[in-house]
Amino acid sequence: MRNARLSLVAVPCLLAASVLAVPSPAEGGAETPTPRLTGSHLAASWAGPLSTRGRYIVDAHGNRFKLKSGNWHGASGTWNGSGDAANPANHHAGEKSDQLPLGLDRAPMADIVASFRGLGLNSIRLPFSNEMIRDARPVPDASVRANPQLRGRTPLQVYDEAIRVLTDEGFAVILNNHTNTSRWCCGVDGNERWNASQSTHQWEQDWLFMARRYAGNPRVVGADLYNEVRRSILDDPNWGLGDRHDWHAAAQRAGDRILTEANPDLLIIVEGINWTGLPVDGLPHGRPTLEPVGRLSHTLVRSNKLVYSAHFYGYTGPNHSGATGIGETSDPRYQDLTRDQLFDTVRRQALYVALDGDRHFTAPVWISEFGVGGRDNTDQKSRDWFRNFVDLLVATDADFAYWPLVGWHDNRRGNGWALMHWDAAGNRMGLYDGDDWRADAWLRLVGTGATGPVAPVRTWSMLTLDHADFNQSLRMRAQPDWDSGARKAVCPDGQRLVGLSRTGNRGLCHDAPDAAGHLVVRDESHVDVDWASGFTKLQCPPGKTITGYAVRGANLSSVLCRDAGVAIGGNSRVVWFDRGDNRPAGGPGGDFATGHYKGQCAQHEHLAGVAYRSWIWSPGKEPDALLCRG
């Protein structure tokens, strides 16, 4: 994206163009470190709600808000799933959280939050479990020993207080549905999918509950729908098959419901698929992450609310589960890759979604988990991986969230992955104490990033009728069924249809002034000239543009027209795509129907008609040509 209004501060030129093409959002300007904001300065530096413009997240004033985040874990549970849950030894790294953000037994909440400011963060990913939000038992006194004001509260009420303190201090908070049950993630543990230990209906209801609960707080900015979707013992998640394991469809439906029924201001954050297949050499397996997004992206009813996310750890790999022993394969881990290989792989698996602009899938990508062991880590491969990964985040100006922020220590030994640790007496051991090798890379990471106003960008959206209606217009959702019995796709309000595939029932939407005046066209009553002789033509009246279409099976049933909102020029052009692709040079909007012929009007043109013909030997009524006017 070319944007002279956005300045890039202190981002070194770390990558060769042949390794990773990074769009430059800046033109000129001195490079200076970004100051770390504290206290009231952080609160005054941005205003909610947040939305998106191309690859960037922006605040209510249109200024870039880079998610410089960390994970404050614990409320999603830390029990390993075996043994007495009351024994800390049966919890991950001895962290017995009791479904609370970690550290409340050792330090006042205000001190913990102050440490986040000192780390240079502006946002917190706050995991929760579905079990936690329904647990009505008071938390154990010992779990809030350093915060006696929280005694007698339920885990959800403590979560409420954490959000209040964080947002009062100016932090943006992203709600993260980490697990169904309050068990440590992420193996074969009953938390593999959003519906692994509960119904999809319950999952959606819990999200509506949480989104409504914090709807009055503009600094609660995002709904991170589910963490590390992965294979259970028998079943893989998928991206687009339409069954109960379809993560693409589940995220689409939940995101739309949150925006229409609970809180229209939230960012909807969709993580890629974390694992499919059996981790056995010779059998198919791997980490799809965000690779399927290029072929099938999401189109929310509010199209400036979508953020994608992905996780990367050095001990895992693009085809490595991260296991040692059972489940370990001969595939390389990310920390086994060369620097160039790492950059290429992470771009292919995730960052292309943000870096490849002007596509239907273009959106911010938030690396919502990455981390490494600190003081006690002597493994050179993992150290090199972390430094290289930070270089990648800096060079691509990617949004990020470190895992984890809070841990415990006993005489400076404990869970070394955390950036901040407290012992039983409340003594803090921090990243900046002088003996943590990660500090230099961290300071470089939080001290860089593009800032300032972000200019509006072109937006594109994909429509698909693979399995059900896909009506993304809030205006049309409020109207009666406009083609009963047919599957219907409608562009979001503020967009118009510009492309169709001949087969596959895919469509491409692009920006247009928002307007009403909808009209369903099922016949040739509005055809003014025979622009496709011998073909049936569905054409809008003058001054209208197509914004939706309906199909019965693979057959085109009708088109939905609306007022164009602008004067449409008198030039007409017929775009045929019955024998191959026919799209503008450069393919603006991206391939919206991979493997299918497709036609597309130019950016300045309006789609005014669709033609099809039923052959004797091929009775289908798939689109063959478009009438483009402008």
XYZ file of C-alpha atoms in Angstrom:
630
model
C 0.000 0.000 0.000
C 1.343 3.383 -0.968
C 0.607 5.900 1.760
C 2.606 9.077 2.188
C 0.692 10.008 5.313
C 2.051 7.119 7.372
C 5.541 7.328 8.812
C 7.748 4.328 9.506
C 10.007 4.785 12.505
C 13.205 2.915 13.231
C 12.556 -0.106 11.032
C 15.915 -1.357 9.726
C 16.163 -2.749 6.231
C 16.665 -6.348 7.273
C 15.366 -8.342 4.337
C 16.563 -8.586 0.791
C 13.832 -7.989 -1.775
C 14.350 -11.483 -3.124
C 13.490 -12.937 0.271
C 10.422 -10.967 1.280
C 8.687 -8.146 -0.552
C 7.470 -5.660 2.059
C 5.263 -2.745 0.941
C 6.626 0.572 2.146
C 4.038 2.719 3.917
C 6.380 5.694 4.177
C 7.954 8.349 2.043
C 10.815 10.173 3.674
C 10.920 11.282 7.307
C 13.560 10.834 9.978
C 13.821 7.530 11.785
C 13.504 7.770 15.554
C 12.606 5.177 18.180
C 8.958 4.998 19.168
C 8.643 6.112 22.824
C 7.054 3.677 25.277
C 3.955 5.334 26.683
C 3.041 5.058 30.336
C -0.002 5.790 32.468
C -2.275 8.542 31.234
C -0.111 9.037 28.135
C -1.079 5.595 26.843
C -4.765 6.293 27.452
C -4.513 9.596 25.585
C -2.597 8.143 22.652
C -5.535 6.331 21.042
C -9.313 6.120 21.005
C -11.573 3.129 20.455
C -13.215 1.455 18.717
C -10.662 -0.045 16.341
C -11.199 -0.952 12.691
C -9.038 -1.918 9.706
C -7.722 -0.255 6.560
C -5.992 -2.746 4.325
C -3.195 -4.395 6.298
C -3.384 -1.905 9.188
C -5.524 -1.605 12.314
C -6.591 1.982 12.980
C -8.195 3.746 15.923
C -11.326 5.912 15.931
C -9.330 8.853 14.497
C -7.921 6.806 11.595
C -4.433 6.566 13.118
C -2.486 3.321 12.890
C -2.815 1.292 16.099
C -0.218 -1.436 15.992
C -1.072 -4.274 18.352
C 2.024 -4.431 20.553
C 0.561 -7.064 22.803
C 1.265 -9.737 25.334
C -0.711 -12.693 26.656
C -1.801 -12.514 30.287
C -2.787 -16.138 30.654
C -4.386 -18.124 33.455
C -8.141 -17.546 33.168
C -8.341 -20.327 30.586
C -6.860 -22.793 33.082
C -3.473 -24.356 33.755
C -4.325 -27.898 34.952
C -2.603 -30.552 32.844
C -5.606 -32.876 32.997
C -4.344 -35.596 35.309
C -3.824 -35.830 39.058
C -5.241 -33.637 41.808
C -6.102 -30.219 40.376
C -5.394 -28.697 43.786
C -1.711 -29.699 43.528
C 0.420 -27.114 41.673
C 2.628 -29.942 40.419
C -0.253 -31.026 38.171
C -0.435 -27.643 36.489
C 1.632 -26.353 33.597
C 5.027 -25.225 34.903
C 3.608 -25.345 38.432
C 1.302 -22.423 37.628
C -1.906 -23.079 39.565
C -4.006 -20.209 38.274
C -7.461 -21.303 39.494
C -8.989 -19.818 36.295
C -7.562 -16.366 37.056
C -5.058 -14.151 35.244
C -1.735 -15.351 36.583
C 0.164 -13.689 39.446
C -2.689 -12.391 41.603
C -1.470 -14.526 44.503
C 1.961 -12.858 44.351
C 1.550 -9.214 43.281
C -1.119 -6.507 43.333
C -2.986 -6.307 40.036
C -1.938 -2.672 39.633
C 1.751 -3.649 39.853
C 1.321 -6.401 37.265
C -0.403 -4.020 34.859
C 2.284 -1.380 35.468
C 4.894 -3.927 34.390
C 3.076 -4.276 31.056
C 3.458 -0.538 30.493
C 7.152 -0.835 31.265
C 7.461 -3.490 28.573
C 6.213 -1.013 25.977
C 2.890 -2.763 25.318
C -0.368 -1.109 24.332
C -2.678 -4.141 24.284
C -3.320 -7.381 26.121
C -4.683 -10.690 24.842
C -6.702 -12.020 27.781
C -7.509 -15.748 27.425
C -10.604 -17.313 28.989
C -12.304 -20.698 28.946
C -15.997 -21.343 28.460
C -15.918 -23.264 31.729
C -14.518 -20.226 33.549
C -17.298 -17.859 32.557
C -19.941 -20.237 33.955
C -18.117 -21.141 37.198
C -20.105 -19.542 40.024
C -17.784 -20.679 42.840
C -15.821 -18.010 44.741
C -12.121 -18.078 43.946
C -9.850 -19.525 46.668
C -8.521 -16.857 49.010
C -4.974 -18.113 48.439
C -5.286 -17.425 44.710
C -5.797 -13.702 45.315
C -3.561 -13.428 48.374
C -1.872 -10.272 47.032
C -5.256 -8.812 46.028
C -7.538 -9.246 49.068
C -10.190 -6.989 47.506
C -10.943 -9.854 45.099
C -11.848 -12.380 47.797
C -15.276 -13.925 47.383
C -15.546 -13.096 43.714
C -16.121 -15.616 40.945
C -13.461 -16.162 38.274
C -15.514 -14.117 35.799
C -15.770 -11.239 38.268
C -11.987 -11.281 38.686
C -11.691 -11.286 34.875
C -13.995 -8.236 34.903
C -11.671 -6.472 37.311
C -8.612 -7.284 35.205
C -10.327 -5.720 32.203
C -11.310 -2.658 34.234
C -7.770 -2.071 35.497
C -6.202 -2.679 32.087
C -8.558 -0.390 30.203
C -8.442 2.324 32.887
C -4.694 2.361 32.303
C -5.217 2.813 28.558
C -4.586 -0.725 27.307
C -6.623 -2.246 24.523
C -7.977 -5.660 25.550
C -8.654 -8.553 23.190
C -10.943 -11.248 24.562
C -9.541 -14.662 23.643
C -11.609 -17.845 23.836
C -8.638 -20.077 24.530
C -10.261 -23.323 25.630
C -13.660 -24.932 26.224
C -12.622 -26.486 29.531
C -10.171 -25.027 32.016
C -7.311 -27.279 30.995
C -3.888 -26.370 29.739
C -3.795 -26.104 25.960
C -2.901 -27.463 23.358
C -2.803 -31.198 22.745
C -5.521 -33.826 22.415
C -7.275 -32.447 25.472
C -10.945 -31.907 24.619
C -10.221 -28.350 23.500
C -9.160 -29.067 19.941
C -12.103 -27.251 18.357
C -14.639 -24.641 19.372
C -17.164 -27.513 19.634
C -14.940 -30.274 20.974
C -16.382 -30.298 24.518
C -19.554 -28.333 23.890
C -21.987 -27.579 21.100
C -21.428 -24.899 18.486
C -24.642 -23.300 19.756
C -23.203 -23.019 23.287
C -19.964 -21.580 21.916
C -21.833 -18.896 20.001
C -24.044 -18.081 22.995
C -20.986 -17.699 25.222
C -19.445 -15.307 22.709
C -22.608 -13.215 22.555
C -22.596 -13.107 26.351
C -18.984 -11.948 26.546
C -19.311 -9.416 23.726
C -22.384 -7.864 25.350
C -20.797 -7.876 28.786
C -18.044 -5.466 27.731
C -19.879 -3.591 24.970
C -19.859 -0.378 26.994
C -16.051 -0.312 27.208
C -14.505 1.057 23.979
C -11.075 -0.213 25.022
C -12.275 -3.824 24.819
C -11.495 -3.942 21.129
C -11.490 -7.505 19.855
C -12.994 -10.994 19.915
C -10.309 -13.633 19.258
C -12.733 -16.426 18.392
C -10.783 -19.588 19.209
C -7.235 -20.666 19.902
C -5.175 -23.155 17.874
C -7.915 -25.123 16.121
C -6.452 -28.569 15.531
C -7.047 -32.264 15.032
C -8.740 -34.423 17.649
C -7.985 -38.143 17.875
C -10.150 -38.981 14.857
C -11.114 -35.767 13.073
C -9.412 -32.861 11.361
C -10.773 -29.323 11.251
C -11.214 -27.957 7.744
C -11.555 -24.675 5.881
C -14.698 -24.661 3.782
C -16.220 -28.161 3.646
C -19.462 -27.044 5.282
C -19.580 -29.749 7.985
C -19.458 -29.409 11.773
C -15.641 -29.284 11.632
C -15.563 -26.339 9.197
C -13.619 -23.631 11.020
C -14.025 -21.121 8.182
C -17.822 -21.374 8.362
C -17.953 -21.415 12.168
C -15.802 -18.282 12.453
C -17.843 -16.547 9.742
C -21.136 -17.214 11.500
C -19.870 -16.356 15.009
C -18.225 -13.157 13.804
C -21.369 -11.983 12.027
C -23.509 -12.803 15.057
C -21.211 -10.863 17.392
C -21.315 -7.825 15.107
C -25.076 -7.895 14.568
C -26.378 -9.147 17.915
C -23.869 -8.069 20.559
C -21.215 -5.448 19.744
C -20.703 -3.917 16.275
C -17.452 -2.271 17.360
C -15.316 -5.345 18.019
C -12.558 -6.576 15.763
C -13.271 -10.182 14.782
C -10.013 -12.135 14.987
C -9.805 -15.460 13.153
C -6.816 -17.693 13.735
C -5.739 -20.146 11.068
C -5.884 -23.909 11.491
C -3.034 -25.019 13.718
C -2.762 -28.718 12.834
C -4.235 -31.418 10.607
C -3.260 -35.044 10.049
C -1.401 -37.608 12.107
C 2.180 -36.631 13.044
C 3.721 -39.791 11.640
C 6.402 -39.892 8.976
C 4.905 -41.038 5.688
C 1.373 -39.832 6.495
C -0.016 -36.408 5.501
C 0.200 -33.867 8.304
C 1.014 -30.215 8.789
C 0.175 -26.756 9.956
C -2.127 -25.025 7.415
C -2.131 -21.776 9.422
C -3.488 -19.005 7.115
C -2.619 -20.586 3.773
C -6.287 -21.399 2.938
C -7.268 -17.725 3.297
C -5.902 -16.886 -0.162
C -8.429 -19.283 -1.701
C -11.341 -18.704 0.682
C -11.393 -15.561 2.799
C -14.007 -14.199 5.181
C -16.436 -11.400 4.367
C -18.046 -10.009 7.489
C -21.203 -7.902 7.531
C -18.898 -5.075 8.618
C -15.981 -5.520 6.289
C -13.531 -3.309 8.214
C -13.561 -5.517 11.301
C -11.640 -8.613 10.183
C -8.181 -9.505 11.527
C -6.392 -12.820 10.946
C -3.941 -14.333 13.405
C -1.314 -17.065 13.574
C 1.087 -18.610 16.108
C 4.775 -19.455 15.678
C 7.183 -21.126 18.080
C 10.700 -22.259 17.321
C 10.151 -25.829 18.545
C 7.222 -26.384 16.136
C 7.439 -26.356 12.348
C 5.367 -26.081 9.180
C 5.011 -29.893 9.321
C 6.259 -30.535 12.855
C 3.844 -30.802 15.771
C 6.466 -29.705 18.278
C 6.405 -33.055 20.032
C 9.393 -35.038 21.227
C 9.084 -38.788 21.414
C 5.516 -39.829 20.519
C 4.263 -37.541 17.767
C 7.740 -36.436 16.708
C 8.528 -36.620 13.009
C 11.628 -35.985 10.942
C 10.237 -32.680 9.599
C 12.236 -29.541 10.394
C 11.173 -27.250 13.201
C 11.067 -23.511 12.563
C 14.302 -23.163 14.520
C 15.954 -25.641 12.129
C 15.288 -23.371 9.141
C 17.828 -20.900 7.853
C 16.993 -17.249 8.263
C 15.856 -16.935 4.646
C 13.856 -20.146 4.860
C 12.141 -18.904 8.017
C 11.193 -15.624 6.393
C 9.868 -17.333 3.267
C 7.919 -19.910 5.275
C 6.233 -17.443 7.640
C 5.333 -15.218 4.714
C 3.773 -18.165 2.875
C 1.923 -19.438 5.928
C 0.606 -16.157 7.302
C 2.104 -12.765 6.524
C 1.156 -12.770 2.824
C -2.407 -11.958 3.958
C -1.202 -8.546 5.117
C 1.665 -7.980 2.691
C -0.191 -8.849 -0.535
C -2.359 -5.748 -0.806
C -5.400 -5.068 -2.984
C -6.778 -8.613 -2.646
C -10.052 -10.016 -1.357
C -8.124 -11.530 1.550
C -5.981 -8.498 2.469
C -6.265 -7.862 6.208
C -4.083 -7.232 9.248
C -2.241 -10.305 10.520
C -1.630 -10.492 14.251
C 1.048 -12.950 15.390
C -0.907 -13.501 18.588
C 1.537 -16.006 20.105
C 5.296 -16.399 19.905
C 7.861 -16.824 22.645
C 11.013 -18.495 23.885
C 12.776 -19.447 27.100
C 14.823 -16.700 28.732
C 17.592 -16.714 31.324
C 18.003 -20.457 31.653
C 17.762 -21.161 27.931
C 21.140 -22.267 26.604
C 19.830 -23.749 23.338
C 21.484 -21.734 20.594
C 18.988 -22.779 17.929
C 16.028 -21.418 19.866
C 17.913 -18.215 20.669
C 18.806 -17.676 17.016
C 15.224 -18.414 16.004
C 13.892 -15.755 18.385
C 16.281 -13.095 17.136
C 15.479 -13.960 13.511
C 11.761 -13.993 14.205
C 11.946 -10.581 15.855
C 13.856 -9.350 12.803
C 10.989 -10.630 10.656
C 8.331 -8.929 12.811
C 10.263 -5.658 12.706
C 10.935 -5.732 8.972
C 7.311 -6.522 8.111
C 5.917 -4.206 10.806
C 3.666 -7.045 11.977
C 1.274 -6.830 14.920
C 2.289 -9.235 17.680
C 1.504 -10.700 21.114
C 4.204 -12.396 23.188
C 3.431 -15.557 25.196
C 3.477 -15.303 28.189
C 3.831 -12.070 30.094
C 3.542 -13.307 33.693
C 5.314 -16.159 35.456
C 6.672 -17.107 38.858
C 10.200 -17.512 40.142
C 11.861 -18.943 43.210
C 15.302 -17.446 43.759
C 15.297 -16.381 40.096
C 14.387 -19.848 38.800
C 10.954 -20.801 37.442
C 8.949 -20.568 34.218
C 11.606 -18.780 32.205
C 9.398 -18.073 29.187
C 7.580 -15.189 30.883
C 8.865 -11.643 30.591
C 7.911 -10.735 34.169
C 8.088 -13.035 37.224
C 7.156 -12.719 40.899
C 8.206 -14.906 43.806
C 6.051 -15.874 46.788
C 7.150 -12.751 48.666
C 6.148 -10.461 45.806
C 9.667 -9.759 44.546
C 9.731 -9.110 40.820
C 12.252 -10.462 38.312
C 11.921 -8.607 35.029
C 13.126 -8.632 31.454
C 15.250 -5.541 32.012
C 17.166 -6.800 35.050
C 20.315 -7.187 32.974
C 20.607 -10.961 32.775
C 17.911 -11.789 30.193
C 19.337 -12.265 26.701
C 15.959 -11.421 25.094
C 15.986 -7.770 26.213
C 17.870 -6.309 23.243
C 15.621 -7.963 20.670
C 12.531 -6.986 22.665
C 13.495 -3.326 22.836
C 14.011 -3.317 19.103
C 10.624 -4.948 18.575
C 8.510 -2.605 20.711
C 10.423 0.463 19.551
C 9.503 0.232 15.874
C 6.466 0.515 13.682
C 4.557 2.753 11.305
C 2.515 5.461 13.020
C 0.149 8.262 12.067
C -2.946 8.583 9.892
C -3.687 5.752 7.463
C -5.250 6.799 4.172
C -8.340 4.918 2.942
C -7.586 1.945 0.698
C -9.505 -0.025 -1.903
C -11.390 -2.943 -0.425
C -12.457 -6.215 -2.014
C -14.625 -8.995 -0.630
C -15.336 -12.578 -1.692
C -18.826 -14.056 -1.885
C -19.418 -17.804 -1.879
C -22.539 -19.934 -2.109
C -20.834 -23.245 -1.458
C -23.219 -24.391 1.245
C -25.786 -21.756 2.239
C -26.957 -18.173 1.835
C -24.229 -15.558 2.106
C -26.127 -12.306 2.558
C -23.607 -9.831 3.958
C -25.769 -6.713 3.552
C -27.257 -5.485 6.814
C -29.884 -3.623 4.788
C -30.971 -6.739 2.909
C -30.914 -8.878 6.048
C -33.730 -6.674 7.326
C -35.824 -7.354 4.186
C -37.962 -10.384 3.263
C -36.451 -13.296 1.319
C -35.949 -11.915 -2.198
C -35.657 -15.280 -4.010
C -37.305 -17.973 -1.931
C -35.736 -21.409 -2.286
C -32.557 -20.113 -3.925
C -29.176 -19.593 -2.290
C -28.394 -15.884 -2.214
C -25.151 -13.894 -1.956
C -25.110 -10.131 -1.353
C -22.153 -7.765 -1.003
C -21.725 -5.875 2.282
C -23.320 -2.441 2.391
C -20.932 0.016 0.766
C -19.809 -2.480 -1.878
C -21.076 -3.656 -5.279
C -20.573 -6.854 -7.279
C -17.795 -6.599 -9.881
C -16.970 -10.215 -10.706
C -18.494 -13.686 -11.027
C -17.147 -17.153 -11.650
C -18.665 -19.301 -14.364
C -18.829 -22.289 -12.018
C -18.362 -22.529 -8.293
C -20.876 -19.771 -7.438
C -18.160 -17.299 -6.361
C -18.390 -13.521 -6.557
C -16.147 -10.498 -5.982
C -17.303 -7.220 -4.411
C -15.669 -3.795 -4.508
C -16.223 -0.341 -3.044
C -19.316 1.648 -3.992
C -21.314 4.466 -2.397
C -23.879 3.005 -0.033
C -27.384 3.223 -1.471
C -30.827 1.636 -1.283
C -33.319 1.181 -4.140
C -32.972 -2.613 -4.337
C -34.665 -4.499 -7.153
C -34.734 -8.223 -7.966
C -34.314 -9.071 -11.679
C -35.366 -12.532 -12.892
C -35.946 -11.925 -16.629
C -35.006 -9.718 -19.587
C -37.536 -6.956 -18.922
C -34.802 -4.307 -18.459
C -32.564 -5.256 -21.424
C -32.087 -2.176 -23.649
C -29.796 -3.643 -26.334
C -29.012 -7.237 -27.300
C -25.471 -7.292 -25.927
C -25.233 -11.124 -25.872
C -27.240 -12.489 -28.783
C -28.732 -15.917 -28.162
C -28.094 -15.729 -24.404
C -30.547 -15.009 -21.601
C -29.683 -11.677 -20.014
C -30.463 -10.477 -16.489
C -29.905 -6.715 -16.543
C -30.449 -3.876 -14.095
C -32.466 -0.771 -15.068
C -30.461 2.412 -15.835
C -28.712 3.920 -12.829
C -28.511 0.653 -10.904
C -25.659 -1.780 -10.280
C -25.664 -5.448 -9.320
C -24.960 -6.104 -5.649
C -26.034 -9.737 -5.292
C -27.034 -12.917 -7.077
C -28.998 -16.093 -6.407
C -28.523 -19.662 -7.628
C -30.472 -22.902 -7.618
C -27.877 -25.615 -7.598
C -25.340 -24.304 -10.123
C -27.955 -22.369 -12.112
C -28.227 -18.591 -11.951
C -31.689 -17.696 -10.664
C -31.731 -13.904 -10.292
C -29.609 -10.830 -9.673
C -30.117 -8.127 -7.069
C -29.718 -4.537 -8.267
C -29.507 -1.336 -6.264
C -29.005 2.340 -6.947
C -25.412 2.918 -8.038
C -25.072 6.028 -5.891
C -23.151 7.738 -8.707
C -23.794 8.533 -12.355
C -22.894 5.574 -14.584
C -21.130 6.535 -17.823
C -22.495 5.602 -21.224
C -19.698 3.251 -22.258
C -20.556 -0.449 -22.356
C -18.325 -3.501 -22.572
C -19.132 -7.205 -22.653
C -16.778 -9.435 -20.692
C -16.907 -13.094 -21.831
C -15.489 -15.751 -19.534
C -17.090 -18.961 -20.762
C -13.748 -20.265 -22.066
C -11.187 -18.694 -19.765
C -10.499 -15.961 -17.256
C -11.300 -12.389 -18.321
C -10.198 -9.952 -15.652
C -8.468 -6.547 -15.590
C -4.695 -6.477 -15.971
C -2.901 -7.203 -12.730
C -5.882 -9.066 -11.276
C -7.047 -6.429 -8.748
C -8.975 -8.098 -5.975
C -7.098 -11.372 -6.372
C -8.235 -14.790 -7.538
C -11.689 -15.060 -5.998
C -12.547 -18.446 -7.576
C -9.437 -20.610 -7.742
C -9.738 -23.251 -10.464
C -12.808 -21.696 -12.121
C -13.208 -19.370 -15.105
C -14.150 -15.901 -13.980
C -15.040 -12.482 -15.367
C -14.579 -9.085 -13.768
C -15.417 -5.484 -14.611
C -12.753 -2.790 -14.347
C -12.603 -0.737 -11.166
C -14.346 2.285 -12.725
C -17.094 0.172 -14.300
C -20.394 -1.017 -12.877
C -21.689 -4.531 -13.374
C -25.078 -4.001 -15.005
C -25.948 -7.430 -16.406
C -25.182 -11.145 -16.503
C -25.790 -13.449 -19.483
C -26.123 -17.224 -19.634
C -27.273 -19.851 -22.110
C -28.632 -23.381 -21.662
C -27.173 -25.721 -24.236
C -28.969 -28.894 -25.269
C -26.018 -31.039 -24.211
C -25.192 -28.866 -21.200
C -28.395 -27.647 -19.562
C -26.705 -25.598 -16.822
C -27.316 -21.870 -16.542
C -23.897 -20.737 -15.363
C -22.821 -17.140 -16.059
C -21.074 -16.707 -19.420
C -20.705 -12.927 -19.809
C -20.943 -9.666 -17.884
C -22.209 -6.297 -19.054
C -19.851 -3.650 -17.653
C -20.808 0.025 -17.923
C -19.010 3.160 -16.909
